[in-house]
PDB file of C-alpha atoms and ligand atoms in Angstrom:
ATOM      1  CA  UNK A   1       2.720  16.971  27.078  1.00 88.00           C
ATOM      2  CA  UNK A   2       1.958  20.618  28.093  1.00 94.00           C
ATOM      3  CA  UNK A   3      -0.413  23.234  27.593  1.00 97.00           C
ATOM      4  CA  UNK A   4       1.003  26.348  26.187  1.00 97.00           C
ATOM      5  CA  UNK A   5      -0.129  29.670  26.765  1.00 98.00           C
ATOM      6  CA  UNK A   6      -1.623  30.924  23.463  1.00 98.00           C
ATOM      7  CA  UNK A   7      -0.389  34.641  22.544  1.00 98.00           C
ATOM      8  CA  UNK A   8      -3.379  36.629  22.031  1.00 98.00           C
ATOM      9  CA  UNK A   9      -3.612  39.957  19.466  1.00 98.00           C
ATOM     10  CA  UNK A  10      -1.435  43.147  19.988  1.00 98.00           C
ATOM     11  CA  UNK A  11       1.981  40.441  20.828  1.00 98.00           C
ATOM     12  CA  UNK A  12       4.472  41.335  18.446  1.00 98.00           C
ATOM     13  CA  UNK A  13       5.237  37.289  18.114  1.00 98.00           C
ATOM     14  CA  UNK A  14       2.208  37.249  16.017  1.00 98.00           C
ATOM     15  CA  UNK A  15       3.178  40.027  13.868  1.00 98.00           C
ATOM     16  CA  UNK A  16       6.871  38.587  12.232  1.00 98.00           C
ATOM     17  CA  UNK A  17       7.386  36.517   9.782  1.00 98.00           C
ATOM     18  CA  UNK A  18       8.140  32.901  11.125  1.00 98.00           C
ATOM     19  CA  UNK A  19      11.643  31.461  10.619  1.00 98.00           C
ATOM     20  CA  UNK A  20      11.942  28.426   8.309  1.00 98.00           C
ATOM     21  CA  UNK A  21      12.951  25.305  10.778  1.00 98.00           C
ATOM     22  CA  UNK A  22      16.262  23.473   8.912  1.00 97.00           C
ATOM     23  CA  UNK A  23      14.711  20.386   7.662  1.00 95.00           C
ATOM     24  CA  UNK A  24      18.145  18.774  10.145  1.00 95.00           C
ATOM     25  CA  UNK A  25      16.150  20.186  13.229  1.00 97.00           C
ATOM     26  CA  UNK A  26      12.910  18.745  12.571  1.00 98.00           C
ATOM     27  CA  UNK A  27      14.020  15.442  13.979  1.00 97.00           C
ATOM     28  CA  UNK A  28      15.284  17.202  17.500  1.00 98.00           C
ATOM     29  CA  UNK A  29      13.506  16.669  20.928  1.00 98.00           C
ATOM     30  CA  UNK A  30      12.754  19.917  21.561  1.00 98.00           C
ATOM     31  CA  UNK A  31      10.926  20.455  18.166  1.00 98.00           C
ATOM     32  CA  UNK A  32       9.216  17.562  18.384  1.00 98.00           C
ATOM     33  CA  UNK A  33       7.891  18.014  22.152  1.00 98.00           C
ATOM     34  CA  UNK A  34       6.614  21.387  20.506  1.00 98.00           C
ATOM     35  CA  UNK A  35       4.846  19.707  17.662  1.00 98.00           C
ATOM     36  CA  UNK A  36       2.834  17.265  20.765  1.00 98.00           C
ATOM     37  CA  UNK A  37       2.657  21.093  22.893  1.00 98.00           C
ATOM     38  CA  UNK A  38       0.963  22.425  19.936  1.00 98.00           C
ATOM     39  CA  UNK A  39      -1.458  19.291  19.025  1.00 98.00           C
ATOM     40  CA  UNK A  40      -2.375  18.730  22.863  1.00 97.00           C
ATOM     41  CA  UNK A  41      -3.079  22.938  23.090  1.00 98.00           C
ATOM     42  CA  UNK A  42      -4.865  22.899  19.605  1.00 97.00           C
ATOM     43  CA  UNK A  43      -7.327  20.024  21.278  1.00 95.00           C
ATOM     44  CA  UNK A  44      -7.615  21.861  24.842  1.00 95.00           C
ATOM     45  CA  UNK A  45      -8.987  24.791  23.149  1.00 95.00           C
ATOM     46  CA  UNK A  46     -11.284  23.377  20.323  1.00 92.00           C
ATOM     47  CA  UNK A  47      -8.903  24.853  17.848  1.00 94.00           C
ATOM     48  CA  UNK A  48      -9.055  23.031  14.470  1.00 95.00           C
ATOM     49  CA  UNK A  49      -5.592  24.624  13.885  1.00 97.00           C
ATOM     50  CA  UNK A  50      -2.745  26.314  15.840  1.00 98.00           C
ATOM     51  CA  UNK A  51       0.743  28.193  14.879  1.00 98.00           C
ATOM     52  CA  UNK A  52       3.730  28.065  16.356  1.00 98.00           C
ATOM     53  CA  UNK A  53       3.486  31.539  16.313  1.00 98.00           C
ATOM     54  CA  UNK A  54       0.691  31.199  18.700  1.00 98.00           C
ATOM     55  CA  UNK A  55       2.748  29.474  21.020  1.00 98.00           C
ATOM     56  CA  UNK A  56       5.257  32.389  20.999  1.00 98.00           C
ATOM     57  CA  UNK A  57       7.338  30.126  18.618  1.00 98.00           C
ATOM     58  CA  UNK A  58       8.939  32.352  15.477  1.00 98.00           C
ATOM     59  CA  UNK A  59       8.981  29.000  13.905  1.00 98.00           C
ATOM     60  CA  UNK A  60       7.243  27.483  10.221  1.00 98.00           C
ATOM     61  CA  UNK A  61       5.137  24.923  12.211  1.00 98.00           C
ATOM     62  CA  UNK A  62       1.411  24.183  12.293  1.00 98.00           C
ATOM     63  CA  UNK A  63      -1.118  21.740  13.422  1.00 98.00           C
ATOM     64  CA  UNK A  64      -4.414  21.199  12.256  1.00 97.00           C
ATOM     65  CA  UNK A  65      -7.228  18.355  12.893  1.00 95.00           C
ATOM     66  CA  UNK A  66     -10.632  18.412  12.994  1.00 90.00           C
ATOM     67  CA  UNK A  67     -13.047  16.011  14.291  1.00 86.00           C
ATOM     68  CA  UNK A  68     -16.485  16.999  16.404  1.00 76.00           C
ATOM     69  CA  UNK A  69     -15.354  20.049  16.727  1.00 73.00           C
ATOM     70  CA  UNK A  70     -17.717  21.857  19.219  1.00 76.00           C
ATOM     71  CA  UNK A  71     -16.441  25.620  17.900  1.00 76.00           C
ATOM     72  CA  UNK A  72     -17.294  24.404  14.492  1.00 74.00           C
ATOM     73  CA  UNK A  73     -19.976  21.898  14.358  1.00 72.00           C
ATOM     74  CA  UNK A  74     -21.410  20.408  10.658  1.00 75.00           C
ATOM     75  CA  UNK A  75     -17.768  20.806   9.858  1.00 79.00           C
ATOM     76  CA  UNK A  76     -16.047  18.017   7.553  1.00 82.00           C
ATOM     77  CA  UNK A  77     -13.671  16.265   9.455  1.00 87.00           C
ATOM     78  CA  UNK A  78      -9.755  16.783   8.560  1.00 89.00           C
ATOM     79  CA  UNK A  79      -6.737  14.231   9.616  1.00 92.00           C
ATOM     80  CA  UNK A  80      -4.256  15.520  12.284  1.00 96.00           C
ATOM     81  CA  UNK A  81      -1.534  16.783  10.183  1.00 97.00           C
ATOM     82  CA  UNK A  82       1.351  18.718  11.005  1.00 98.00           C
ATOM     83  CA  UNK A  83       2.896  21.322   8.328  1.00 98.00           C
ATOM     84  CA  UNK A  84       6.414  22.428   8.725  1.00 98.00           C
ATOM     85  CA  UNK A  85       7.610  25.198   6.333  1.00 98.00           C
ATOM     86  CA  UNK A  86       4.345  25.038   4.029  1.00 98.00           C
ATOM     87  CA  UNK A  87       4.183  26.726   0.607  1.00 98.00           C
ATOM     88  CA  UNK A  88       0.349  27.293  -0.584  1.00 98.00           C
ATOM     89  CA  UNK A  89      -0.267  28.211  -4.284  1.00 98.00           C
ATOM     90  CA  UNK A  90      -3.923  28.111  -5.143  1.00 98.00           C
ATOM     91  CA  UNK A  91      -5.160  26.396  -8.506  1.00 97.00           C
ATOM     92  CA  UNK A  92      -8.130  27.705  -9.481  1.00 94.00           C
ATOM     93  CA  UNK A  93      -9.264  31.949  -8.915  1.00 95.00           C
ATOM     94  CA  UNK A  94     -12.711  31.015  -7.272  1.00 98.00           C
ATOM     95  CA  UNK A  95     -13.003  32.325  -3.742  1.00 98.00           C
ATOM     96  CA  UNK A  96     -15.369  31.488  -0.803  1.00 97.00           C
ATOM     97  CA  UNK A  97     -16.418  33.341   2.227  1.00 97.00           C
ATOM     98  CA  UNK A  98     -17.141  32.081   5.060  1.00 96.00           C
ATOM     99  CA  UNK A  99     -17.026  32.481   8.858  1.00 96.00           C
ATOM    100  CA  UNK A 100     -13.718  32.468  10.950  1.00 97.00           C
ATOM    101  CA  UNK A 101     -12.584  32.311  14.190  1.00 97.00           C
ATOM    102  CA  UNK A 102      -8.876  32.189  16.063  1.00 98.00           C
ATOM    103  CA  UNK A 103      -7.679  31.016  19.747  1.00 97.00           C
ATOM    104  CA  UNK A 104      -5.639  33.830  19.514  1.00 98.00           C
ATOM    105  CA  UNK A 105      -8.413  36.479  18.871  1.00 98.00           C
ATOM    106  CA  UNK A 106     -11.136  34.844  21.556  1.00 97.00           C
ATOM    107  CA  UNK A 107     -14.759  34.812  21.233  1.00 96.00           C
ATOM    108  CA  UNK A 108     -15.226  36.616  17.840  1.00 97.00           C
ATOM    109  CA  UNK A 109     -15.858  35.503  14.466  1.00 97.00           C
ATOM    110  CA  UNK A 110     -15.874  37.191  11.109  1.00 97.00           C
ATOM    111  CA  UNK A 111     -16.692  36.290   7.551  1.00 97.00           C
ATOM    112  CA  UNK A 112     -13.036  35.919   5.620  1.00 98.00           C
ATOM    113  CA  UNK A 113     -12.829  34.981   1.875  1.00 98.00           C
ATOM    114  CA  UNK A 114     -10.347  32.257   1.282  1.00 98.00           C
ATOM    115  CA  UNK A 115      -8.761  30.217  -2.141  1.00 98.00           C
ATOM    116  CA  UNK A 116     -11.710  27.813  -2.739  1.00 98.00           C
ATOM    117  CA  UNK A 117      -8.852  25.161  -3.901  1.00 98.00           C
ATOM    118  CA  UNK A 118      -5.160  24.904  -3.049  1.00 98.00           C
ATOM    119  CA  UNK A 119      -1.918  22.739  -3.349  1.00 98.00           C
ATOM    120  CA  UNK A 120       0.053  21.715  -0.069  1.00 98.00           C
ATOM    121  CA  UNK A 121       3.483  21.715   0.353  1.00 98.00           C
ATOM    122  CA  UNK A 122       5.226  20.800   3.255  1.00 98.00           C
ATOM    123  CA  UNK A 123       7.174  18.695   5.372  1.00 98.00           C
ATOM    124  CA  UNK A 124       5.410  16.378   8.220  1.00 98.00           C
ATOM    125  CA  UNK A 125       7.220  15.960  11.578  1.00 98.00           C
ATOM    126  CA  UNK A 126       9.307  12.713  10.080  1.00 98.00           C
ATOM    127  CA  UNK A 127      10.737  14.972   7.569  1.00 97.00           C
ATOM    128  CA  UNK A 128       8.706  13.367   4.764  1.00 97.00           C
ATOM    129  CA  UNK A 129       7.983  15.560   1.992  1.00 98.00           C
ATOM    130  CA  UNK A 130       3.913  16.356   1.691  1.00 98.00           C
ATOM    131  CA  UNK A 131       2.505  17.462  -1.534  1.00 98.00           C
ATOM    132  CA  UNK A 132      -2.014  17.435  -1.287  1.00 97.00           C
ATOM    133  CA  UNK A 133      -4.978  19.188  -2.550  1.00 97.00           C
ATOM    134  CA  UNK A 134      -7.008  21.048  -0.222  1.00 96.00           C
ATOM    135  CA  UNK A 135     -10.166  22.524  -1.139  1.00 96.00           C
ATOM    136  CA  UNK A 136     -13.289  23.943   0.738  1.00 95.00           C
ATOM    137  CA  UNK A 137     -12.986  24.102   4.880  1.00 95.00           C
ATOM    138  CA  UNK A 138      -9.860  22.242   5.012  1.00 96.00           C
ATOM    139  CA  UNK A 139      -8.192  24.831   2.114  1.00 97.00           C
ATOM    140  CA  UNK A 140      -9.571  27.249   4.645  1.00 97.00           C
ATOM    141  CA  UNK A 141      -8.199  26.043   7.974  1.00 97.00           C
ATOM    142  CA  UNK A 142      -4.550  25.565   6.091  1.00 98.00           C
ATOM    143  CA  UNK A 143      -4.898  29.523   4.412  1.00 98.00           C
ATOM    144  CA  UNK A 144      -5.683  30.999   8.266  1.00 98.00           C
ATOM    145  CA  UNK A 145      -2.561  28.938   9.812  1.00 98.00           C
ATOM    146  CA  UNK A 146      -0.028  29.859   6.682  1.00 98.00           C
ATOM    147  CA  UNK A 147      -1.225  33.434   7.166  1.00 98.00           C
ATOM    148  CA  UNK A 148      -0.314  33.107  10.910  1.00 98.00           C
ATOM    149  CA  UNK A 149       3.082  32.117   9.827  1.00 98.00           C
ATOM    150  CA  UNK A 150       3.674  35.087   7.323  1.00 98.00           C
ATOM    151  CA  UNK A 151       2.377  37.229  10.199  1.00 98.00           C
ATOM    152  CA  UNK A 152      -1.207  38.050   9.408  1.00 98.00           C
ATOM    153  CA  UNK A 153      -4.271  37.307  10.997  1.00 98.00           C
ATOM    154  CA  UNK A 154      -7.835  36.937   9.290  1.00 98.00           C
ATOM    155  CA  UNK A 155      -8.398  40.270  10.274  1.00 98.00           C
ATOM    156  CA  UNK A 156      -6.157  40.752   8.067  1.00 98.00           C
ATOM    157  CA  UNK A 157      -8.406  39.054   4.664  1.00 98.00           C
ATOM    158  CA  UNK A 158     -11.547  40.645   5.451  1.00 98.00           C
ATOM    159  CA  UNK A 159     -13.000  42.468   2.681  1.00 96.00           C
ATOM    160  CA  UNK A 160     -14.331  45.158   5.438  1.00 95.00           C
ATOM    161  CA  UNK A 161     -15.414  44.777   9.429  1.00 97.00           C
ATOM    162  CA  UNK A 162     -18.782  44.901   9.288  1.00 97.00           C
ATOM    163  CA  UNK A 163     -19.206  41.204   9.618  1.00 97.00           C
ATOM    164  CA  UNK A 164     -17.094  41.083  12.665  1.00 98.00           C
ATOM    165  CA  UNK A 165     -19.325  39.510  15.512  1.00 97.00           C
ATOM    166  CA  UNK A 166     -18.865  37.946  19.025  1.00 97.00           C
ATOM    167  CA  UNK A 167     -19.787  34.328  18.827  1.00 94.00           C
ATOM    168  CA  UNK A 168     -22.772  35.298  21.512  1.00 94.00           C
ATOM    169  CA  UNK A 169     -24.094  37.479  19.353  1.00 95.00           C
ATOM    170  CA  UNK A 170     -23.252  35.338  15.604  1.00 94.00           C
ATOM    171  CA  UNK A 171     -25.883  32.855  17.245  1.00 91.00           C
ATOM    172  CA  UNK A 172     -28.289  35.418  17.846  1.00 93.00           C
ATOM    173  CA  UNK A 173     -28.349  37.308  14.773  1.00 94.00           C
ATOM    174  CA  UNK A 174     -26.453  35.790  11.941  1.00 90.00           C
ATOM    175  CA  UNK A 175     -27.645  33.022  10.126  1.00 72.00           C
ATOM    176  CA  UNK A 176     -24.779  30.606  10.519  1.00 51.00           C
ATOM    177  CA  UNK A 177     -24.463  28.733   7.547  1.00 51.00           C
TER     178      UNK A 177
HETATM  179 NI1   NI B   1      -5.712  31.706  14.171  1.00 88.17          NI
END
């Protein structure tokens, strides 16, 4: 297993559309050795989610898992699961904002309003069909890393800048709910 370097904002990688992986290459080496990259990379960096993308992969692939997660404490916890080619369709029109980070935008955070409830669907890394409801933190984590794939970044979602904050001072200033 291998760290990979993570692509940080302003390379293009994180700017195109990711390509869909063939559901006949999901079962090849070098995809899944890219799937344990990605987990292994997510966990180095106290991500609770990565993109291919991130990993300068063009590819519909990402990881998410959280458990005591240090960057995001009094978080609930969410099973490692690995999306490949995920569709997202939300199923109710109430939205929640809340804080969000990204490994590939370091040490800021900014409030991003996100689907309160969504449906999952997706292929795991067996090449088993996956079809859940997410809803709250875990809808969230799964909106930021399908936005990743499509090319956008929560940047991207927020209603304005004015909440955007570096973690140092989010501590100091902002009550962090
Ligand atoms: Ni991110």
């Amino acid at each position: 297993m291998s760290i990979l370097k993570v692509a940080r904002l302003g390379h293009p990688v994180l700017r195109r559309t990711a390509g869909i992986l063939p559901k006949d290459r999901i079962h090849a080496a070098e995809i899944q050795k890219l799937i344990d990259d990605m987990i292994g990379t997510m966990k180095e960096y106290d991500g609770v989610g990565l993109a291919a993308v991130q990993v300068h992969e063009s590819q519909q692939i990402a990881v998410l898992e959280v458990a005591d997660n240090p960057r995001y404490p009094q978080k609930p916890s969410v099973p490692l699961t690995v999306l490949i080619n995920p569709q997202i369709t939300p199923v109710s029109d109430e939205m929640e904002e809340d804080w969000e980070g990204c490994l590939s935008i370091p040490d800021l955070r900014g409030r991003v309003p996100r689907h309160k409830d969504i449906r999952v669907q997706a292929v795991d890394r067996s090449g088993r069909d996956l079809d859940f409801a997410a809803s709250g933190f875990h809808a969230r984590v799964i909106q930021h890393e399908w936005d990743h794939l499509q090319g956008n970044v929560y940047l991207d979602r927020m209603k304005d800048l004015l909440t955007l904050t570096y973690t140092l001072e989010l501590a100091r200033y902002w009550t962090n709910k």
